[in-house]
XYZ file of N, CA and C in Angstrom:
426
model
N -16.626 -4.861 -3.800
C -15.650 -4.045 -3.116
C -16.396 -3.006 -2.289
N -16.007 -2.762 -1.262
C -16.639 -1.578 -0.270
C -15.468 -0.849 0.023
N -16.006 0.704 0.052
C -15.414 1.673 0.578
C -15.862 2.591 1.682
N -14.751 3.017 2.646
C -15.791 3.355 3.475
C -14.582 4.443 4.254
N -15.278 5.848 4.335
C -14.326 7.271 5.056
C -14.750 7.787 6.063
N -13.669 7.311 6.590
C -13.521 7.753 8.138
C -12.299 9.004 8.899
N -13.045 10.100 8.803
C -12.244 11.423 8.703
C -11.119 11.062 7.352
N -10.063 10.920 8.251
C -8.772 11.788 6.999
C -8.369 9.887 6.931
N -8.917 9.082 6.961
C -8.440 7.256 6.661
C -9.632 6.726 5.526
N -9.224 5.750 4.727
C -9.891 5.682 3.549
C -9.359 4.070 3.916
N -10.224 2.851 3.466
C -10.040 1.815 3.157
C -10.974 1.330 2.396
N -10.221 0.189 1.317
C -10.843 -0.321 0.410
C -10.471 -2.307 0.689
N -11.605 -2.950 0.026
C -11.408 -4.534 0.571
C -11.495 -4.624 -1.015
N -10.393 -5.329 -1.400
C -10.666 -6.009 -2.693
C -10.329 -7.120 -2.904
N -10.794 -8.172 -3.715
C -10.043 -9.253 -3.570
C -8.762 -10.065 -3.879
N -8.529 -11.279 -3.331
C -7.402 -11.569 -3.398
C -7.117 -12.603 -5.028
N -6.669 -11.512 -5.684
C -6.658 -11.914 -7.311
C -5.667 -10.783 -7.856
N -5.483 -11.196 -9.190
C -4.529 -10.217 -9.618
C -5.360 -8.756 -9.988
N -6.511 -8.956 -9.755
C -7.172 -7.731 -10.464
C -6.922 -6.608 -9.051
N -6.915 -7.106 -8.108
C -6.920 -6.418 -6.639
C -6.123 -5.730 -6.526
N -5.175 -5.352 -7.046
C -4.008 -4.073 -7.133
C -4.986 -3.184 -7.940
N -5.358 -3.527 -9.230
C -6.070 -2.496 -9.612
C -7.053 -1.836 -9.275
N -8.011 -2.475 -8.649
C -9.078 -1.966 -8.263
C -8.852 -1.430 -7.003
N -7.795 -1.479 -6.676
C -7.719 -0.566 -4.845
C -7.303 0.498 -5.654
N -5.733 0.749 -6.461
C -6.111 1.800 -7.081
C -6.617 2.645 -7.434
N -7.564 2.465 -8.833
C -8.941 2.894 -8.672
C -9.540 3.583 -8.011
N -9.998 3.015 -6.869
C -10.890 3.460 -5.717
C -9.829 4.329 -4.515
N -8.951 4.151 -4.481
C -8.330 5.209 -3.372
C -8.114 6.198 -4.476
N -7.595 6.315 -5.781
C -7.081 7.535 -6.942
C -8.406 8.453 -6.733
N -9.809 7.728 -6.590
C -10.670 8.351 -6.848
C -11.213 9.298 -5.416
N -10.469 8.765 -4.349
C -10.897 8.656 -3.248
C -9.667 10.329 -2.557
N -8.647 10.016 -3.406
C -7.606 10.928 -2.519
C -7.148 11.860 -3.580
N -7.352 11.622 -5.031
C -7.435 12.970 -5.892
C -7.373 14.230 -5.675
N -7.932 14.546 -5.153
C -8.530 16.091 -4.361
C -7.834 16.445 -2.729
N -6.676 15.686 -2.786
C -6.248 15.847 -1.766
C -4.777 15.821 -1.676
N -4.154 15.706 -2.718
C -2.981 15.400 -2.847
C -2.349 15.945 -4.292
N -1.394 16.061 -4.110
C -0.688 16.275 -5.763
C -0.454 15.219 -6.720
N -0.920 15.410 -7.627
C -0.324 14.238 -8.912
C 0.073 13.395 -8.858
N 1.325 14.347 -8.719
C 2.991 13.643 -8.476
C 3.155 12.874 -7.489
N 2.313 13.341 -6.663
C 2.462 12.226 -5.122
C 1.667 10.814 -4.958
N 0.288 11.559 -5.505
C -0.772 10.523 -6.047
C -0.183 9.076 -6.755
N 0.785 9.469 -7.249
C 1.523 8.143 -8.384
C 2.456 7.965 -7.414
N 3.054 8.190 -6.901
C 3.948 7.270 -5.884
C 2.875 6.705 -4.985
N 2.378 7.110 -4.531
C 1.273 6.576 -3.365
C 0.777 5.418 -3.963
N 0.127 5.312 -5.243
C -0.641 4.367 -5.880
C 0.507 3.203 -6.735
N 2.005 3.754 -6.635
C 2.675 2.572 -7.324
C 2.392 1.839 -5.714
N 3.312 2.725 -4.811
C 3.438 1.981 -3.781
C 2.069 0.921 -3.111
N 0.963 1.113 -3.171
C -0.095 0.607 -3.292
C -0.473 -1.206 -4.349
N -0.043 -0.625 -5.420
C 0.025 -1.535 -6.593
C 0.868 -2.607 -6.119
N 2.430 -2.015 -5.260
C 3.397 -2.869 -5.152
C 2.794 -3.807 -3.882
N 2.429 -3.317 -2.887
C 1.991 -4.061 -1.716
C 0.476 -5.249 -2.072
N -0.351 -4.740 -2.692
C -1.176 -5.352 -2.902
C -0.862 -6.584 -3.881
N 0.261 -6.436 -5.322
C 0.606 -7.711 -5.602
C 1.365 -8.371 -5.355
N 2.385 -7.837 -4.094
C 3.084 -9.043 -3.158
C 1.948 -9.546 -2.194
N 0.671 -9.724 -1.738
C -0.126 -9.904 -0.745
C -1.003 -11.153 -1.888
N -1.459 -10.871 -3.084
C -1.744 -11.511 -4.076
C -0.632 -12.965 -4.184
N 0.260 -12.499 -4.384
C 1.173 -13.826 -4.927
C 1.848 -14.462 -3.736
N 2.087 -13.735 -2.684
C 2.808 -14.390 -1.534
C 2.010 -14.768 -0.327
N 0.780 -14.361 -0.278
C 0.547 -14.360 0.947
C -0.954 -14.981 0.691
N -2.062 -15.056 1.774
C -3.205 -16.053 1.727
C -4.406 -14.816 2.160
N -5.280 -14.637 1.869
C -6.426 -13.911 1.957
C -6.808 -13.640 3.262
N -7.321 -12.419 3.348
C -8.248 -12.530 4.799
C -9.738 -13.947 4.319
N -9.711 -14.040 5.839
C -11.080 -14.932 5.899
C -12.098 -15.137 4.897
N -12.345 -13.153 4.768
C -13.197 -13.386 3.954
C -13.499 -13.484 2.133
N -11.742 -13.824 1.803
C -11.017 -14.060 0.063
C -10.757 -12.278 -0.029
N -10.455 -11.456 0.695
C -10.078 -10.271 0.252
C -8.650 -9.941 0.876
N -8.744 -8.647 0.501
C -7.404 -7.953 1.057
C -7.785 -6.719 1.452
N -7.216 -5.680 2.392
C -7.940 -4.831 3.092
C -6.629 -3.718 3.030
N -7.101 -2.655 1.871
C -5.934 -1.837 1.884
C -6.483 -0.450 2.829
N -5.615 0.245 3.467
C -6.150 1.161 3.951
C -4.945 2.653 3.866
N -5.635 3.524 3.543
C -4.409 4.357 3.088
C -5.024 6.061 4.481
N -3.904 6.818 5.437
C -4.346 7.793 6.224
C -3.288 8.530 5.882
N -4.083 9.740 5.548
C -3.488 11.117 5.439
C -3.291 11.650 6.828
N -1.970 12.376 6.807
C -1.430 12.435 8.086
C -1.390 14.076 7.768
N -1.950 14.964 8.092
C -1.489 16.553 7.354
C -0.986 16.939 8.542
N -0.073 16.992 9.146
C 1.103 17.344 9.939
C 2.055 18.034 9.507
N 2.770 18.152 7.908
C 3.114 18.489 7.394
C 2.824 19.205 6.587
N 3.384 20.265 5.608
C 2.736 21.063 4.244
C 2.292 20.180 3.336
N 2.968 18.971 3.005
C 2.061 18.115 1.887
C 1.292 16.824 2.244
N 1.784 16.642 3.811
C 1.286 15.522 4.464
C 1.878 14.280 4.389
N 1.703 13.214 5.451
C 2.104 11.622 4.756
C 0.707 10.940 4.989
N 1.098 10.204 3.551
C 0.403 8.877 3.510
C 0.844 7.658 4.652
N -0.045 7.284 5.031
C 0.226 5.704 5.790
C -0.184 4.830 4.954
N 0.204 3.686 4.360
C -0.443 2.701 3.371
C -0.257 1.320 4.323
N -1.340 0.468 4.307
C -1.954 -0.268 5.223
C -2.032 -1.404 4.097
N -1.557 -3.096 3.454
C -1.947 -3.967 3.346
C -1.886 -4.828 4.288
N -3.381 -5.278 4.372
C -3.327 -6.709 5.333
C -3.975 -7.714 4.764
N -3.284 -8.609 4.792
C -3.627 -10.415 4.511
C -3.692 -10.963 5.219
N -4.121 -12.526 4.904
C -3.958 -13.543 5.797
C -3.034 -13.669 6.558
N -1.466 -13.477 5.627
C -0.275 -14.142 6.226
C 0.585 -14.800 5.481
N 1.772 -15.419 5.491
C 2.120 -16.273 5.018
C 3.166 -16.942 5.766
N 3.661 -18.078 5.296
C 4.814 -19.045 5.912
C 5.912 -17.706 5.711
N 6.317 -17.172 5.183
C 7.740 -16.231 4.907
C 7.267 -14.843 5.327
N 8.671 -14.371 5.832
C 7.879 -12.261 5.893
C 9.239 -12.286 5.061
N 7.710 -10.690 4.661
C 7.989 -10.156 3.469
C 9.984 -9.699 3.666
N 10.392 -9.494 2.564
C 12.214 -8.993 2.677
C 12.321 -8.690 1.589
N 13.566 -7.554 1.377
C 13.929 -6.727 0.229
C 14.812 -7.841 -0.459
N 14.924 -7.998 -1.707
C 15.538 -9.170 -2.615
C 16.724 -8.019 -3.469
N 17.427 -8.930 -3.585
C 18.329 -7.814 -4.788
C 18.229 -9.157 -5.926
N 17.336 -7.948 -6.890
C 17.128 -8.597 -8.300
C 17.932 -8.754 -9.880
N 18.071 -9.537 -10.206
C 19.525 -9.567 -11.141
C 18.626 -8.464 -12.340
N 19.162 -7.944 -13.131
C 18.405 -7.112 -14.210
C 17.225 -8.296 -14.679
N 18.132 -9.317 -15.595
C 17.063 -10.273 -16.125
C 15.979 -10.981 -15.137
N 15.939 -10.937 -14.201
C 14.908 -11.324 -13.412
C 13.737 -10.624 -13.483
N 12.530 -11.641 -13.643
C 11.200 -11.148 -14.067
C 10.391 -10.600 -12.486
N 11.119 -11.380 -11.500
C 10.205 -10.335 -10.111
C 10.962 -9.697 -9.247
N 11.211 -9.994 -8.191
C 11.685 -9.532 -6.708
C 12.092 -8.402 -6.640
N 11.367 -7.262 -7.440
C 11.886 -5.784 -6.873
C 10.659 -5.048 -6.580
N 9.102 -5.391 -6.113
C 8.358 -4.761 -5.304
C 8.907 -4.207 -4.471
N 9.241 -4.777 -3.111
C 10.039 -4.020 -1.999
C 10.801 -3.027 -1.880
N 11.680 -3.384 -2.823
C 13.076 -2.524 -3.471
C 12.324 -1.521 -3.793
N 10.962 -1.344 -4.735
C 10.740 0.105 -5.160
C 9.592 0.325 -4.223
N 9.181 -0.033 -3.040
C 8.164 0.506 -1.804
C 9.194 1.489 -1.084
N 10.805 0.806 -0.407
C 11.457 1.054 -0.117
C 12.201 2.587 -0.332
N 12.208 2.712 -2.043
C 12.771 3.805 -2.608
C 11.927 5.006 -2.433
N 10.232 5.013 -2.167
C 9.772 5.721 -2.708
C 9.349 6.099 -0.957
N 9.449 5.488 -0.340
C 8.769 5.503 1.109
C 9.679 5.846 2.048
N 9.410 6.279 3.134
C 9.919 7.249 3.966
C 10.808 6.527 5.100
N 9.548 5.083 5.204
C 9.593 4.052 6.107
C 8.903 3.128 5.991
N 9.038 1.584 5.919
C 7.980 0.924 5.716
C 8.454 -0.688 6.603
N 7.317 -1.684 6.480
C 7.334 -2.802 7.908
C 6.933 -3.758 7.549
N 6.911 -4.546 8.692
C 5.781 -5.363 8.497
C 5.386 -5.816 9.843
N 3.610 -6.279 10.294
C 3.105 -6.644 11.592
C 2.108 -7.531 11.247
N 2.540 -8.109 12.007
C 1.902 -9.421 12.630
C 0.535 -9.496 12.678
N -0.557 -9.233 13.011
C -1.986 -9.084 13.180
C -2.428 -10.012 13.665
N -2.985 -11.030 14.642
C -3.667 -12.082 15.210
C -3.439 -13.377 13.778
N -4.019 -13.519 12.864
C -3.368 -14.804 12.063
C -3.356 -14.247 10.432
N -3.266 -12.810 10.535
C -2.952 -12.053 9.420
C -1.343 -11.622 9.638
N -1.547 -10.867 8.488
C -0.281 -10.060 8.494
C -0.793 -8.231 7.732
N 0.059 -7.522 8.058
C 0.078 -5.225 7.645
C 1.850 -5.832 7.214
N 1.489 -4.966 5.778
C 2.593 -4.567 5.305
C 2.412 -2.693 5.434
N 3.097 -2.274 5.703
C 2.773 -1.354 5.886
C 4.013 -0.005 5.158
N 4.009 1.332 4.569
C 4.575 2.012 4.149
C 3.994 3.539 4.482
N 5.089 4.199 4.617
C 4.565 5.539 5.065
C 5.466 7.405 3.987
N 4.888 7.373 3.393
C 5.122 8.000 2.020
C 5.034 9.928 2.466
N 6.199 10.575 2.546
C 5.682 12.154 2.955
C 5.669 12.652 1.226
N 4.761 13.971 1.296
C 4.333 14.818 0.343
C 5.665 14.963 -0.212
N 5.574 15.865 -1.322
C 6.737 16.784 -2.124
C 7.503 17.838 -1.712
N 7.103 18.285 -0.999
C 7.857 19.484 0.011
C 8.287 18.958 1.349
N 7.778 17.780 1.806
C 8.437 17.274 3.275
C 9.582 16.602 3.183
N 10.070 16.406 1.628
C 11.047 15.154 1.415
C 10.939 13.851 1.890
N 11.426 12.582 1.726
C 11.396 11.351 2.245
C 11.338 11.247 3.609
């Protein structure tokens, strides 16, 4: 895994496996700690968790078997927004919000990117795909 900071933008490449939610985790928690509140920190990093294991199960690797999360602090605001950046290969389907029956064991990633995020997408990239979510601080509200 490589990390690499560029002013106020942080990206991490991890691979495309189930461990790859965690370890972007990890490495951005460790990376944006000191820059953010707690409380925000854990939405940022579910929302993170959530994008990276829909990119895992739905979608096909960059070129090189990874996934390329990239997370930019936007301090424009008193607590700032996050931009959260997954990009993959791609897949045959784009991504869409599912309404999940209780007993259903998946389809509410989106649903909780959605809840917690301000605004979020998806783009195209040359034969990839950016899921993308944009998360404001605790004092800016949604």
């Amino acid at each position: 895994m490589t990390a690499a900071l560029m002013g106020r933008t942080w990206s991490v490449l991890v691979p495309h496996h189930v461990s790859g939610g965690r370890l972007a985790r990890h490495q951005l928690t460790r990376m944006l700690a000191s820059r953010i509140r707690p409380s925000f920190l854990a939405d940022v990093m579910t929302v993170v968790a959530e994008l990276v294991g829909n990119a895992v199960r739905h979608a096909r690797p960059l070129p090189d078997g990874m996934i390329r999360v990239t997370c930019q602090l936007i301090p424009a605001r008193p607590s700032g927004t996050i931009r959260i950046r997954v990009t993959d290969g791609g897949s045959s389907g784009s991504p869409q919000l599912r309404a999940a029956t209780p007993e259903a064991l998946s389809g509410r990633g989106l649903s909780i990117v959605a809840a917690l995020a301000r605004r979020w997408g998806v783009e195209n990239i040359g034969t990839g795909r950016c899921v993308w979510a944009e998360l404001c601080g605790p004092d800016t509200g949604r």
